[in-house]
Amino acid sequence: GVQALFIYPLNALIRSQKERLVSWLEAHDGQHRFALYNGDMKEEFPARSGTAFPASEVPDRKSLRQSPPPLLITNTTMLELMLVRPQDRPILDKSSGKLRWIVIDEAHSYTGSQAAEMTLLLKRTLQAFNVKPEDVRFIATSATIGDQSEESTRSLRRFLADIAGCKEERVEIIRGYREIPQLSPLAGAALDLAGLERDDMDLGPGVL
């Protein structure tokens, strides 16, 4: 059954994450599985098709419905369809009460009516998976949302609380910081730029 739901706004973002998931899970020989559920997922791949999939990836919709994996990666459109289509009902039935994580990537893209629609979709998702908001941890990620000010932090906390349907005091903001390590020069590899003429370098205008 599905235990973690990853929601991405664009298929291109999903594909980049798929490569990382495969590299992390391939060492486990299929013990941990995921499904990439978007419009490109085929209904069924015959065994004789010759199409190769990693052991960790659910290959088609038939397999997804028969045995939903713990990790389900999808977008809002496919999630909306999954909640209402009779053929996808087995995914929900076999995952009933098991959902524990919902990850929303590119959270800054949900503003105005889109944010309201996402909130309603998540409420319906919790009902469909037969879990309560307090049973699920919501994670919203973004590289371009807000600044370091206190007002920005309060606004961000309110936004996430509305999306997750929880109280603001339950929201924790974790900010990322860029760290540039200090690298020591390799022995014998130091380059004395001061002793070189510009013509010798020939790197083009404005390049050093």
mmCIF file of C-alpha atoms in Angstrom:
data_model
loop_
_atom_site.group_PDB
_atom_site.id
_atom_site.type_symbol
_atom_site.label_atom_id
_atom_site.label_comp_id
_atom_site.label_asym_id
_atom_site.label_seq_id
_atom_site.Cartn_x
_atom_site.Cartn_y
_atom_site.Cartn_z
ATOM 1 C CA GLY A 1 0.000 0.000 0.000
ATOM 2 C CA VAL A 2 0.964 3.628 -0.587
ATOM 3 C CA GLN A 3 2.685 5.136 2.450
ATOM 4 C CA ALA A 4 4.261 8.221 0.862
ATOM 5 C CA LEU A 5 2.746 10.407 -1.850
ATOM 6 C CA PHE A 6 5.005 12.749 -3.855
ATOM 7 C CA ILE A 7 3.212 15.479 -5.818
ATOM 8 C CA TYR A 8 5.093 17.354 -8.542
ATOM 9 C CA PRO A 9 3.695 20.108 -10.805
ATOM 10 C CA LEU A 10 5.707 19.091 -13.895
ATOM 11 C CA ASN A 11 6.568 15.736 -15.441
ATOM 12 C CA ALA A 12 10.110 16.966 -16.110
ATOM 13 C CA LEU A 13 10.680 17.341 -12.365
ATOM 14 C CA ILE A 14 9.265 13.879 -11.763
ATOM 15 C CA ARG A 15 11.629 12.322 -14.296
ATOM 16 C CA SER A 16 14.683 13.884 -12.657
ATOM 17 C CA GLN A 17 13.624 12.481 -9.272
ATOM 18 C CA LYS A 18 12.999 9.064 -10.802
ATOM 19 C CA GLU A 19 16.666 8.757 -11.749
ATOM 20 C CA ARG A 20 17.683 9.451 -8.161
ATOM 21 C CA LEU A 21 15.146 7.016 -6.734
ATOM 22 C CA VAL A 22 16.356 4.238 -8.997
ATOM 23 C CA SER A 23 19.983 4.860 -7.999
ATOM 24 C CA TRP A 24 19.052 4.764 -4.287
ATOM 25 C CA LEU A 25 16.829 1.692 -4.463
ATOM 26 C CA GLU A 26 18.597 -0.517 -6.991
ATOM 27 C CA ALA A 27 20.866 -1.971 -4.300
ATOM 28 C CA HIS A 28 17.823 -3.427 -2.532
ATOM 29 C CA ASP A 29 16.839 -5.746 -5.387
ATOM 30 C CA GLY A 30 13.203 -4.704 -5.509
ATOM 31 C CA GLN A 31 12.539 -4.854 -1.756
ATOM 32 C CA HIS A 32 11.544 -1.174 -1.869
ATOM 33 C CA ARG A 33 9.342 -0.076 -4.760
ATOM 34 C CA PHE A 34 7.941 3.104 -6.284
ATOM 35 C CA ALA A 35 5.571 4.006 -9.098
ATOM 36 C CA LEU A 36 5.743 6.985 -11.425
ATOM 37 C CA TYR A 37 2.046 7.541 -12.125
ATOM 38 C CA ASN A 38 1.563 10.069 -14.906
ATOM 39 C CA GLY A 39 -0.049 10.135 -18.333
ATOM 40 C CA ASP A 40 2.899 8.253 -19.852
ATOM 41 C CA MET A 41 2.381 5.147 -17.720
ATOM 42 C CA LYS A 42 1.106 2.303 -19.893
ATOM 43 C CA GLU A 43 -1.919 0.210 -19.010
ATOM 44 C CA GLU A 44 0.027 -3.033 -19.283
ATOM 45 C CA PHE A 45 3.381 -4.220 -20.584
ATOM 46 C CA PRO A 46 3.293 -7.791 -21.918
ATOM 47 C CA ALA A 47 6.168 -9.931 -20.726
ATOM 48 C CA ARG A 48 7.305 -10.357 -24.337
ATOM 49 C CA SER A 49 7.461 -6.603 -24.975
ATOM 50 C CA GLY A 50 11.146 -6.512 -24.116
ATOM 51 C CA THR A 51 10.768 -3.225 -22.217
ATOM 52 C CA ALA A 52 13.181 -3.200 -19.272
ATOM 53 C CA PHE A 53 12.328 -1.614 -15.919
ATOM 54 C CA PRO A 54 14.386 -1.419 -12.718
ATOM 55 C CA ALA A 55 13.368 -3.955 -10.079
ATOM 56 C CA SER A 56 12.297 -1.071 -7.825
ATOM 57 C CA GLU A 57 9.878 0.506 -10.336
ATOM 58 C CA VAL A 58 6.276 -0.582 -10.920
ATOM 59 C CA PRO A 59 6.106 -0.862 -14.736
ATOM 60 C CA ASP A 60 2.425 -0.341 -15.589
ATOM 61 C CA ARG A 61 -1.016 0.551 -14.274
ATOM 62 C CA LYS A 62 -2.165 -3.047 -13.984
ATOM 63 C CA SER A 63 0.730 -3.843 -11.639
ATOM 64 C CA LEU A 64 0.146 -0.603 -9.728
ATOM 65 C CA ARG A 65 -3.458 -1.574 -9.015
ATOM 66 C CA GLN A 66 -2.598 -5.145 -8.112
ATOM 67 C CA SER A 67 0.170 -4.203 -5.667
ATOM 68 C CA PRO A 68 0.479 -0.480 -4.855
ATOM 69 C CA PRO A 69 4.077 0.373 -3.846
ATOM 70 C CA PRO A 70 4.990 2.338 -0.698
ATOM 71 C CA LEU A 71 6.167 5.333 -2.797
ATOM 72 C CA LEU A 72 3.783 6.859 -5.321
ATOM 73 C CA ILE A 73 5.010 9.780 -7.443
ATOM 74 C CA THR A 74 2.377 11.687 -9.373
ATOM 75 C CA ASN A 75 0.974 15.110 -10.299
ATOM 76 C CA THR A 76 -2.240 16.884 -9.320
ATOM 77 C CA THR A 77 -4.066 15.887 -12.509
ATOM 78 C CA MET A 78 -3.388 12.178 -12.102
ATOM 79 C CA LEU A 79 -4.119 12.333 -8.381
ATOM 80 C CA GLU A 80 -7.485 13.932 -9.125
ATOM 81 C CA LEU A 81 -8.280 11.168 -11.619
ATOM 82 C CA MET A 82 -7.131 8.436 -9.248
ATOM 83 C CA LEU A 83 -9.610 9.613 -6.627
ATOM 84 C CA VAL A 84 -12.616 9.305 -8.946
ATOM 85 C CA ARG A 85 -11.847 6.537 -11.459
ATOM 86 C CA PRO A 86 -13.350 3.129 -10.600
ATOM 87 C CA GLN A 87 -10.402 1.288 -12.170
ATOM 88 C CA ASP A 88 -8.013 2.996 -9.744
ATOM 89 C CA ARG A 89 -10.087 2.138 -6.688
ATOM 90 C CA PRO A 90 -7.853 -0.858 -5.790
ATOM 91 C CA ILE A 91 -4.962 1.548 -5.158
ATOM 92 C CA LEU A 92 -6.990 3.319 -2.493
ATOM 93 C CA ASP A 93 -8.515 0.179 -0.990
ATOM 94 C CA LYS A 94 -5.145 -1.562 -0.601
ATOM 95 C CA SER A 95 -3.597 1.614 0.835
ATOM 96 C CA SER A 96 -6.414 2.367 3.290
ATOM 97 C CA GLY A 97 -5.066 3.732 6.568
ATOM 98 C CA LYS A 98 -1.412 3.444 5.481
ATOM 99 C CA LEU A 99 -0.608 6.905 4.092
ATOM 100 C CA ARG A 100 1.921 8.675 6.346
ATOM 101 C CA TRP A 101 3.728 11.240 4.149
ATOM 102 C CA ILE A 102 2.656 13.779 1.522
ATOM 103 C CA VAL A 103 5.435 15.710 -0.207
ATOM 104 C CA ILE A 104 4.532 18.778 -2.277
ATOM 105 C CA ASP A 105 7.356 19.996 -4.489
ATOM 106 C CA GLU A 106 7.630 23.530 -5.898
ATOM 107 C CA ALA A 107 5.193 24.781 -3.246
ATOM 108 C CA HIS A 108 5.611 28.390 -4.422
ATOM 109 C CA SER A 109 3.720 27.541 -7.625
ATOM 110 C CA TYR A 110 0.478 27.103 -5.672
ATOM 111 C CA THR A 111 -0.919 30.596 -5.150
ATOM 112 C CA GLY A 112 -4.420 32.064 -5.152
ATOM 113 C CA SER A 113 -7.004 29.711 -6.618
ATOM 114 C CA GLN A 114 -4.348 27.040 -7.233
ATOM 115 C CA ALA A 115 -3.545 26.946 -3.525
ATOM 116 C CA ALA A 116 -7.262 26.639 -2.687
ATOM 117 C CA GLU A 117 -7.649 23.810 -5.196
ATOM 118 C CA MET A 118 -4.606 22.020 -3.772
ATOM 119 C CA THR A 119 -6.011 22.320 -0.243
ATOM 120 C CA LEU A 120 -9.324 20.772 -1.302
ATOM 121 C CA LEU A 121 -7.537 18.045 -3.255
ATOM 122 C CA LEU A 122 -5.441 17.111 -0.231
ATOM 123 C CA LYS A 123 -8.526 16.928 1.983
ATOM 124 C CA ARG A 124 -10.165 14.592 -0.510
ATOM 125 C CA THR A 125 -6.958 12.569 -0.695
ATOM 126 C CA LEU A 126 -6.908 12.052 3.069
ATOM 127 C CA GLN A 127 -10.521 10.900 2.980
ATOM 128 C CA ALA A 128 -9.866 8.549 0.074
ATOM 129 C CA PHE A 129 -6.869 6.984 1.832
ATOM 130 C CA ASN A 130 -8.872 6.761 5.064
ATOM 131 C CA VAL A 131 -6.430 8.762 7.209
ATOM 132 C CA LYS A 132 -6.713 11.868 9.375
ATOM 133 C CA PRO A 133 -4.575 15.026 8.987
ATOM 134 C CA GLU A 134 -2.818 14.293 12.283
ATOM 135 C CA ASP A 135 -1.760 10.882 10.920
ATOM 136 C CA VAL A 136 0.132 12.393 7.978
ATOM 137 C CA ARG A 137 3.264 14.504 7.815
ATOM 138 C CA PHE A 138 3.185 17.136 5.092
ATOM 139 C CA ILE A 139 6.401 18.356 3.495
ATOM 140 C CA ALA A 140 6.362 21.353 1.150
ATOM 141 C CA THR A 141 9.611 22.141 -0.642
ATOM 142 C CA SER A 142 10.695 25.158 -2.652
ATOM 143 C CA ALA A 143 13.927 26.887 -3.639
ATOM 144 C CA THR A 144 12.297 30.273 -4.266
ATOM 145 C CA ILE A 145 9.774 31.023 -1.544
ATOM 146 C CA GLY A 146 10.072 33.949 0.848
ATOM 147 C CA ASP A 147 13.109 35.626 2.389
ATOM 148 C CA GLN A 148 14.707 35.436 5.823
ATOM 149 C CA SER A 149 12.443 38.046 7.458
ATOM 150 C CA GLU A 150 10.132 37.236 10.356
ATOM 151 C CA GLU A 151 7.091 38.408 8.392
ATOM 152 C CA SER A 152 7.990 36.079 5.537
ATOM 153 C CA THR A 153 8.342 33.195 7.994
ATOM 154 C CA ARG A 154 4.907 33.910 9.509
ATOM 155 C CA SER A 155 3.286 34.110 6.070
ATOM 156 C CA LEU A 156 4.963 30.881 5.009
ATOM 157 C CA ARG A 157 3.792 29.140 8.178
ATOM 158 C CA ARG A 158 0.195 30.264 7.586
ATOM 159 C CA PHE A 159 0.361 29.091 3.979
ATOM 160 C CA LEU A 160 1.623 25.633 4.907
ATOM 161 C CA ALA A 161 -0.901 25.291 7.731
ATOM 162 C CA ASP A 162 -3.722 26.069 5.301
ATOM 163 C CA ILE A 163 -2.403 23.573 2.760
ATOM 164 C CA ALA A 164 -1.984 20.801 5.332
ATOM 165 C CA GLY A 165 -5.141 21.604 7.291
ATOM 166 C CA CYS A 166 -3.322 21.872 10.618
ATOM 167 C CA LYS A 167 -2.541 24.517 13.238
ATOM 168 C CA GLU A 168 0.276 26.973 12.590
ATOM 169 C CA GLU A 169 2.205 25.915 15.705
ATOM 170 C CA ARG A 170 2.616 22.458 14.170
ATOM 171 C CA VAL A 171 4.479 23.849 11.152
ATOM 172 C CA GLU A 172 8.259 23.904 11.237
ATOM 173 C CA ILE A 173 10.168 26.022 8.720
ATOM 174 C CA ILE A 174 13.536 24.571 7.709
ATOM 175 C CA ARG A 175 15.615 26.902 5.590
ATOM 176 C CA GLY A 176 18.520 25.888 3.427
ATOM 177 C CA TYR A 177 21.844 27.700 3.284
ATOM 178 C CA ARG A 178 24.519 27.548 0.640
ATOM 179 C CA GLU A 179 27.898 26.471 1.918
ATOM 180 C CA ILE A 180 31.004 26.985 -0.211
ATOM 181 C CA PRO A 181 33.838 24.812 1.123
ATOM 182 C CA GLN A 182 37.369 26.129 1.323
ATOM 183 C CA LEU A 183 39.540 23.919 -0.861
ATOM 184 C CA SER A 184 43.245 23.601 -0.301
ATOM 185 C CA PRO A 185 45.377 23.745 -3.486
ATOM 186 C CA LEU A 186 46.890 20.461 -4.585
ATOM 187 C CA ALA A 187 50.630 20.149 -4.141
ATOM 188 C CA GLY A 188 52.430 21.163 -7.324
ATOM 189 C CA ALA A 189 49.210 22.239 -9.029
ATOM 190 C CA ALA A 190 49.129 25.902 -8.035
ATOM 191 C CA LEU A 191 48.959 28.300 -10.986
ATOM 192 C CA ASP A 192 50.644 31.705 -10.753
ATOM 193 C CA LEU A 193 48.148 33.828 -12.689
ATOM 194 C CA ALA A 194 50.054 37.012 -11.872
ATOM 195 C CA GLY A 195 52.984 35.834 -13.950
ATOM 196 C CA LEU A 196 50.941 35.125 -17.070
ATOM 197 C CA GLU A 197 50.180 37.578 -19.836
ATOM 198 C CA ARG A 198 46.535 37.950 -20.911
ATOM 199 C CA ASP A 199 47.423 36.987 -24.492
ATOM 200 C CA ASP A 200 48.893 33.710 -23.261
ATOM 201 C CA MET A 201 45.600 32.677 -21.662
ATOM 202 C CA ASP A 202 43.373 33.502 -24.694
ATOM 203 C CA LEU A 203 40.120 32.892 -22.812
ATOM 204 C CA GLY A 204 38.046 35.535 -24.552
ATOM 205 C CA PRO A 205 36.819 38.928 -23.336
ATOM 206 C CA GLY A 206 35.750 39.182 -19.714
ATOM 207 C CA VAL A 207 36.826 35.629 -18.831
ATOM 208 C CA LEU A 208 39.589 34.827 -16.351
#
